PDB file of C-alpha atoms in Angstrom:
ATOM      1  CA  MET Q   1     -21.632   0.114   3.285  1.00  0.00           C
ATOM      2  CA  THR Q   2     -20.157   3.367   4.454  1.00  0.00           C
ATOM      3  CA  ALA Q   3     -18.738   5.471   1.636  1.00  0.00           C
ATOM      4  CA  ILE Q   4     -15.414   7.168   2.012  1.00  0.00           C
ATOM      5  CA  GLY Q   5     -15.458  10.617   3.570  1.00  0.00           C
ATOM      6  CA  ALA Q   6     -13.027  13.502   3.729  1.00  0.00           C
ATOM      7  CA  PRO Q   7      -9.999  13.032   6.008  1.00  0.00           C
ATOM      8  CA  GLY Q   8     -10.887  13.606   9.630  1.00  0.00           C
ATOM      9  CA  THR Q   9     -14.663  13.245   9.158  1.00  0.00           C
ATOM     10  CA  ASP Q  10     -16.795  10.956  11.291  1.00  0.00           C
ATOM     11  CA  SER Q  11     -17.083   8.387   8.490  1.00  0.00           C
ATOM     12  CA  ALA Q  12     -13.303   8.284   8.137  1.00  0.00           C
ATOM     13  CA  ARG Q  13     -12.786   7.872  11.880  1.00  0.00           C
ATOM     14  CA  ARG Q  14     -15.367   5.060  12.021  1.00  0.00           C
ATOM     15  CA  GLY Q  15     -13.585   3.257   9.250  1.00  0.00           C
ATOM     16  CA  ALA Q  16     -15.169   3.696   5.846  1.00  0.00           C
ATOM     17  CA  THR Q  17     -15.731   0.412   4.065  1.00  0.00           C
ATOM     18  CA  SER Q  18     -16.064   1.653   0.494  1.00  0.00           C
ATOM     19  CA  ILE Q  19     -14.703   4.319  -1.820  1.00  0.00           C
ATOM     20  CA  GLU Q  20     -16.683   6.601  -4.100  1.00  0.00           C
ATOM     21  CA  PRO Q  21     -16.298   5.188  -7.639  1.00  0.00           C
ATOM     22  CA  ALA Q  22     -15.157   8.524  -9.076  1.00  0.00           C
ATOM     23  CA  ILE Q  23     -12.339   8.727  -6.530  1.00  0.00           C
ATOM     24  CA  ALA Q  24     -11.376   5.100  -7.076  1.00  0.00           C
ATOM     25  CA  ARG Q  25     -11.235   5.435 -10.857  1.00  0.00           C
ATOM     26  CA  ARG Q  26      -8.935   8.455 -10.563  1.00  0.00           C
ATOM     27  CA  ILE Q  27      -6.182   6.459  -8.808  1.00  0.00           C
ATOM     28  CA  ARG Q  28      -3.199   5.684 -11.048  1.00  0.00           C
ATOM     29  CA  LEU Q  29      -0.578   4.868  -8.400  1.00  0.00           C
ATOM     30  CA  VAL Q  30      -0.727   3.222  -4.983  1.00  0.00           C
ATOM     31  CA  GLY Q  31       2.124   4.009  -2.598  1.00  0.00           C
ATOM     32  CA  LEU Q  32       2.887   1.695   0.302  1.00  0.00           C
ATOM     33  CA  ASP Q  33       4.834   2.139   3.494  1.00  0.00           C
ATOM     34  CA  VAL Q  34       6.623  -0.998   4.678  1.00  0.00           C
ATOM     35  CA  ASP Q  35       7.034  -1.266   8.454  1.00  0.00           C
ATOM     36  CA  GLY Q  36       3.557  -1.261   9.937  1.00  0.00           C
ATOM     37  CA  VAL Q  37       1.807  -1.564   6.557  1.00  0.00           C
ATOM     38  CA  LEU Q  38       3.398  -4.350   4.516  1.00  0.00           C
ATOM     39  CA  THR Q  39       4.724  -5.818   7.776  1.00  0.00           C
ATOM     40  CA  ASP Q  40       3.467  -5.855  11.349  1.00  0.00           C
ATOM     41  CA  GLY Q  41       6.237  -3.426  12.257  1.00  0.00           C
ATOM     42  CA  GLY Q  42       8.432  -6.087  13.836  1.00  0.00           C
ATOM     43  CA  ILE Q  43      12.091  -6.308  12.834  1.00  0.00           C
ATOM     44  CA  TYR Q  44      14.106  -9.458  13.421  1.00  0.00           C
ATOM     45  CA  LEU Q  45      17.794  -8.654  13.862  1.00  0.00           C
ATOM     46  CA  GLY Q  46      20.579 -11.160  14.228  1.00  0.00           C
ATOM     47  CA  ASP Q  47      24.167 -12.089  13.450  1.00  0.00           C
ATOM     48  CA  VAL Q  48      25.173 -14.919  11.130  1.00  0.00           C
ATOM     49  CA  ASN Q  49      28.899 -15.576  10.954  1.00  0.00           C
ATOM     50  CA  GLY Q  50      29.628 -11.962  11.802  1.00  0.00           C
ATOM     51  CA  ALA Q  51      27.193 -10.568   9.257  1.00  0.00           C
ATOM     52  CA  ARG Q  52      24.237  -8.480  10.383  1.00  0.00           C
ATOM     53  CA  MET Q  53      20.948  -9.987   9.264  1.00  0.00           C
ATOM     54  CA  GLU Q  54      17.500  -8.414   9.201  1.00  0.00           C
ATOM     55  CA  PHE Q  55      14.268 -10.238   8.519  1.00  0.00           C
ATOM     56  CA  LYS Q  56      10.690  -9.064   8.039  1.00  0.00           C
ATOM     57  CA  ARG Q  57       7.414 -10.970   7.831  1.00  0.00           C
ATOM     58  CA  PHE Q  58       5.285 -10.222   4.769  1.00  0.00           C
ATOM     59  CA  ASP Q  59       1.705 -11.375   4.306  1.00  0.00           C
ATOM     60  CA  ILE Q  60       0.925 -13.484   1.232  1.00  0.00           C
ATOM     61  CA  LEU Q  61      -2.567 -11.973   1.043  1.00  0.00           C
ATOM     62  CA  ASP Q  62      -0.991  -8.541   0.579  1.00  0.00           C
ATOM     63  CA  GLY Q  63       1.191  -9.867  -2.209  1.00  0.00           C
ATOM     64  CA  LEU Q  64      -1.800 -11.119  -4.161  1.00  0.00           C
ATOM     65  CA  GLY Q  65      -3.610  -7.829  -3.543  1.00  0.00           C
ATOM     66  CA  ILE Q  66      -0.655  -6.007  -5.076  1.00  0.00           C
ATOM     67  CA  LYS Q  67      -0.728  -8.347  -8.070  1.00  0.00           C
ATOM     68  CA  MET Q  68      -4.410  -7.541  -8.582  1.00  0.00           C
ATOM     69  CA  LEU Q  69      -3.655  -3.799  -8.557  1.00  0.00           C
ATOM     70  CA  GLN Q  70      -0.939  -4.358 -11.142  1.00  0.00           C
ATOM     71  CA  LEU Q  71      -3.300  -6.495 -13.226  1.00  0.00           C
ATOM     72  CA  ALA Q  72      -5.665  -3.509 -13.241  1.00  0.00           C
ATOM     73  CA  GLY Q  73      -2.872  -1.307 -14.654  1.00  0.00           C
ATOM     74  CA  ILE Q  74      -2.291   0.601 -11.420  1.00  0.00           C
ATOM     75  CA  ASP Q  75       1.324   1.406 -10.566  1.00  0.00           C
ATOM     76  CA  VAL Q  76       2.498   0.259  -7.132  1.00  0.00           C
ATOM     77  CA  ALA Q  77       5.408   1.931  -5.350  1.00  0.00           C
ATOM     78  CA  ILE Q  78       7.133   1.228  -2.049  1.00  0.00           C
ATOM     79  CA  ILE Q  79       8.265   4.261  -0.076  1.00  0.00           C
ATOM     80  CA  THR Q  80       9.917   3.505   3.251  1.00  0.00           C
ATOM     81  CA  GLY Q  81      12.127   5.235   5.774  1.00  0.00           C
ATOM     82  CA  ARG Q  82      14.267   2.176   6.438  1.00  0.00           C
ATOM     83  CA  VAL Q  83      16.769   0.472   4.153  1.00  0.00           C
ATOM     84  CA  SER Q  84      16.440  -3.295   4.092  1.00  0.00           C
ATOM     85  CA  ASP Q  85      17.522  -6.085   1.758  1.00  0.00           C
ATOM     86  CA  ALA Q  86      14.320  -7.900   2.695  1.00  0.00           C
ATOM     87  CA  VAL Q  87      12.253  -5.083   1.191  1.00  0.00           C
ATOM     88  CA  ALA Q  88      14.254  -5.147  -2.044  1.00  0.00           C
ATOM     89  CA  LEU Q  89      13.818  -8.920  -2.251  1.00  0.00           C
ATOM     90  CA  ARG Q  90      10.050  -8.764  -1.678  1.00  0.00           C
ATOM     91  CA  ALA Q  91       9.705  -5.960  -4.218  1.00  0.00           C
ATOM     92  CA  ARG Q  92      11.487  -8.059  -6.848  1.00  0.00           C
ATOM     93  CA  GLU Q  93       9.181 -10.993  -6.110  1.00  0.00           C
ATOM     94  CA  LEU Q  94       6.180  -8.740  -6.700  1.00  0.00           C
ATOM     95  CA  ALA Q  95       7.659  -6.996  -9.772  1.00  0.00           C
ATOM     96  CA  ILE Q  96       7.547  -3.610  -8.020  1.00  0.00           C
ATOM     97  CA  THR Q  97      10.183  -1.487  -9.739  1.00  0.00           C
ATOM     98  CA  ASP Q  98       9.554   1.778  -7.901  1.00  0.00           C
ATOM     99  CA  VAL Q  99      11.190   1.173  -4.523  1.00  0.00           C
ATOM    100  CA  ILE Q 100      12.387   4.121  -2.458  1.00  0.00           C
ATOM    101  CA  GLN Q 101      14.272   3.393   0.767  1.00  0.00           C
ATOM    102  CA  ASP Q 102      15.384   6.592   2.511  1.00  0.00           C
ATOM    103  CA  THR Q 103      16.908   6.350   5.982  1.00  0.00           C
ATOM    104  CA  HIS Q 104      15.799   9.939   6.669  1.00  0.00           C
ATOM    105  CA  ALA Q 105      12.167   9.108   5.823  1.00  0.00           C
ATOM    106  CA  ARG Q 106      11.871  12.010   3.347  1.00  0.00           C
ATOM    107  CA  LYS Q 107       8.884  10.371   1.738  1.00  0.00           C
ATOM    108  CA  LEU Q 108       7.116  13.391   0.275  1.00  0.00           C
ATOM    109  CA  PRO Q 109      10.074  14.677  -1.803  1.00  0.00           C
ATOM    110  CA  ALA Q 110      10.680  11.113  -2.976  1.00  0.00           C
ATOM    111  CA  LEU Q 111       7.056  10.691  -3.984  1.00  0.00           C
ATOM    112  CA  ARG Q 112       6.963  14.009  -5.824  1.00  0.00           C
ATOM    113  CA  LYS Q 113      10.095  13.124  -7.777  1.00  0.00           C
ATOM    114  CA  LEU Q 114       8.543   9.786  -8.742  1.00  0.00           C
ATOM    115  CA  LEU Q 115       5.268  11.389  -9.800  1.00  0.00           C
ATOM    116  CA  ALA Q 116       7.054  13.994 -11.900  1.00  0.00           C
ATOM    117  CA  ALA Q 117       8.894  11.220 -13.750  1.00  0.00           C
ATOM    118  CA  LYS Q 118       5.650   9.356 -14.395  1.00  0.00           C
ATOM    119  CA  GLY Q 119       3.448  12.337 -15.186  1.00  0.00           C
ATOM    120  CA  ILE Q 120       1.047  11.536 -12.351  1.00  0.00           C
ATOM    121  CA  GLN Q 121      -0.697  14.112 -10.153  1.00  0.00           C
ATOM    122  CA  GLU Q 122      -0.862  13.881  -6.356  1.00  0.00           C
ATOM    123  CA  SER Q 123      -4.656  13.712  -6.652  1.00  0.00           C
ATOM    124  CA  GLU Q 124      -4.228  10.461  -8.626  1.00  0.00           C
ATOM    125  CA  VAL Q 125      -2.340   8.746  -5.802  1.00  0.00           C
ATOM    126  CA  ALA Q 126      -3.477   6.558  -2.930  1.00  0.00           C
ATOM    127  CA  PHE Q 127      -1.030   5.991  -0.093  1.00  0.00           C
ATOM    128  CA  VAL Q 128      -1.296   3.490   2.749  1.00  0.00           C
ATOM    129  CA  GLY Q 129       0.428   4.527   5.969  1.00  0.00           C
ATOM    130  CA  ASP Q 130       0.459   3.924   9.695  1.00  0.00           C
ATOM    131  CA  ASP Q 131       2.723   6.340  11.591  1.00  0.00           C
ATOM    132  CA  LEU Q 132       4.335   9.775  11.763  1.00  0.00           C
ATOM    133  CA  PRO Q 133       6.758   9.359   8.812  1.00  0.00           C
ATOM    134  CA  ASP Q 134       3.693   8.983   6.568  1.00  0.00           C
ATOM    135  CA  LEU Q 135       1.944  12.208   7.619  1.00  0.00           C
ATOM    136  CA  ALA Q 136       3.429  14.503   4.968  1.00  0.00           C
ATOM    137  CA  VAL Q 137       2.412  12.159   2.163  1.00  0.00           C
ATOM    138  CA  LEU Q 138      -1.049  11.446   3.561  1.00  0.00           C
ATOM    139  CA  ARG Q 139      -1.735  15.188   3.692  1.00  0.00           C
ATOM    140  CA  VAL Q 140      -1.325  15.676  -0.063  1.00  0.00           C
ATOM    141  CA  VAL Q 141      -2.460  12.521  -1.862  1.00  0.00           C
ATOM    142  CA  GLY Q 142      -5.903  12.124  -3.376  1.00  0.00           C
ATOM    143  CA  LEU Q 143      -6.718   9.047  -1.292  1.00  0.00           C
ATOM    144  CA  PRO Q 144      -5.036   8.818   2.146  1.00  0.00           C
ATOM    145  CA  VAL Q 145      -5.478   5.330   3.603  1.00  0.00           C
ATOM    146  CA  VAL Q 146      -4.504   4.071   7.058  1.00  0.00           C
ATOM    147  CA  VAL Q 147      -4.305   0.597   8.565  1.00  0.00           C
ATOM    148  CA  ALA Q 148      -6.526  -0.396  11.483  1.00  0.00           C
ATOM    149  CA  ASN Q 149      -3.759  -0.163  14.083  1.00  0.00           C
ATOM    150  CA  CYS Q 150      -2.298   3.160  12.930  1.00  0.00           C
ATOM    151  CA  THR Q 151      -1.331   5.874  15.380  1.00  0.00           C
ATOM    152  CA  GLU Q 152      -3.882   8.512  16.357  1.00  0.00           C
ATOM    153  CA  ASP Q 153      -2.140  11.338  14.480  1.00  0.00           C
ATOM    154  CA  VAL Q 154      -2.294   9.304  11.296  1.00  0.00           C
ATOM    155  CA  ALA Q 155      -5.857   8.133  11.903  1.00  0.00           C
ATOM    156  CA  ARG Q 156      -7.075  11.730  11.747  1.00  0.00           C
ATOM    157  CA  LEU Q 157      -5.792  12.012   8.173  1.00  0.00           C
ATOM    158  CA  GLY Q 158      -7.170   8.778   6.811  1.00  0.00           C
ATOM    159  CA  ALA Q 159     -10.071   9.139   4.406  1.00  0.00           C
ATOM    160  CA  LEU Q 160     -10.236   5.341   4.551  1.00  0.00           C
ATOM    161  CA  ARG Q 161      -9.357   3.378   7.678  1.00  0.00           C
ATOM    162  CA  LEU Q 162      -8.955  -0.304   6.977  1.00  0.00           C
ATOM    163  CA  THR Q 163     -10.257  -3.015   9.293  1.00  0.00           C
ATOM    164  CA  ARG Q 164      -7.063  -5.091   9.122  1.00  0.00           C
ATOM    165  CA  ASN Q 165      -3.780  -4.354  10.852  1.00  0.00           C
ATOM    166  CA  GLY Q 166      -0.536  -3.692   9.029  1.00  0.00           C
ATOM    167  CA  GLY Q 167       1.204  -6.875   7.929  1.00  0.00           C
ATOM    168  CA  ARG Q 168      -2.023  -8.810   8.398  1.00  0.00           C
ATOM    169  CA  GLY Q 169      -3.796  -8.376   5.084  1.00  0.00           C
ATOM    170  CA  ALA Q 170      -4.425  -4.614   5.189  1.00  0.00           C
ATOM    171  CA  VAL Q 171      -2.992  -4.024   1.725  1.00  0.00           C
ATOM    172  CA  ARG Q 172      -5.078  -6.883   0.299  1.00  0.00           C
ATOM    173  CA  GLU Q 173      -8.161  -5.364   1.924  1.00  0.00           C
ATOM    174  CA  PHE Q 174      -7.425  -1.991   0.363  1.00  0.00           C
ATOM    175  CA  ALA Q 175      -6.765  -3.479  -3.067  1.00  0.00           C
ATOM    176  CA  GLU Q 176     -10.115  -5.243  -3.033  1.00  0.00           C
ATOM    177  CA  VAL Q 177     -12.036  -2.200  -1.769  1.00  0.00           C
ATOM    178  CA  LEU Q 178     -10.416   0.007  -4.423  1.00  0.00           C
ATOM    179  CA  LEU Q 179     -10.946  -2.392  -7.303  1.00  0.00           C
ATOM    180  CA  ARG Q 180     -14.543  -3.127  -6.310  1.00  0.00           C
ATOM    181  CA  ALA Q 181     -15.231   0.607  -6.264  1.00  0.00           C
ATOM    182  CA  ARG Q 182     -13.820   0.814  -9.790  1.00  0.00           C
ATOM    183  CA  GLY Q 183     -16.113  -2.019 -10.851  1.00  0.00           C
ATOM    184  CA  GLU Q 184     -13.129  -4.164 -11.846  1.00  0.00           C
ATOM    185  CA  TRP Q 185     -12.685  -6.752  -9.085  1.00  0.00           C
ATOM    186  CA  ASP Q 186     -14.855  -9.587 -10.419  1.00  0.00           C
ATOM    187  CA  ALA Q 187     -13.413  -9.400 -13.935  1.00  0.00           C
ATOM    188  CA  LEU Q 188      -9.873  -9.291 -12.560  1.00  0.00           C
ATOM    189  CA  VAL Q 189     -10.519 -12.354 -10.423  1.00  0.00           C
ATOM    190  CA  GLU Q 190     -11.683 -14.220 -13.518  1.00  0.00           C
ATOM    191  CA  ARG Q 191      -8.600 -13.092 -15.446  1.00  0.00           C
ATOM    192  CA  TYR Q 192      -6.409 -14.306 -12.597  1.00  0.00           C
ATOM    193  CA  VAL Q 193      -8.168 -17.656 -12.350  1.00  0.00           C
ATOM    194  CA  THR Q 194      -8.012 -18.183 -16.115  1.00  0.00           C
ATOM    195  CA  SER Q 195      -4.296 -17.401 -16.167  1.00  0.00           C
ATOM    196  CA  ARG Q 196      -3.732 -20.077 -13.509  1.00  0.00           C
ATOM    197  CA  SER Q 197      -5.971 -22.651 -15.205  1.00  0.00           C
ATOM    198  CA  GLU Q 198      -4.008 -23.086 -18.404  1.00  0.00           C
ATOM    199  CA  GLY Q 199      -1.294 -25.665 -18.810  1.00  0.00           C
ATOM    200  CA  PRO Q 200       2.355 -24.817 -19.525  1.00  0.00           C
ATOM    201  CA  ALA Q 201       3.218 -23.922 -23.109  1.00  0.00           C
TER     202      ALA Q 201
END
């Protein structure tokens, strides 16, 4: 497997498939963009009885990946430049309490405010992005991650380029790569299976 390299290196551009364990173990928070990362970037707009409606497609694989990160004690935050009820609903389903929706896409100030409140350093953060609004964050975090179908400007910053597209299991892929690098994946899978194998109280 190819180990993660510095942003912009040949290994990063090829698409690293693993993370150095020391880097992986340092991560305390994973930040996620929405459109193009948790979704395929498509937005379904419509009108129902005069009310504007917006729908997004989320991938179930990503949801379970997020649950595995949480099971490992890693904070997960959503930071997006679009306000959507669908995002708030999905975040509640996944028990993600740190949800920042800023129509001006001021993601870096929002992240820094969140980190200050939690006592987490930028070097202890991984962020998964795909397009220009993510650049400022990707430049400062300890582990900048990009989806397979990210834009070229973003690709140059990714220390880890995933093999899956946004909205198509990219977040699940990252969760597994990160947790395997930490040496935690197999034990977490067993914990998950055990928790689903017991009858109701």
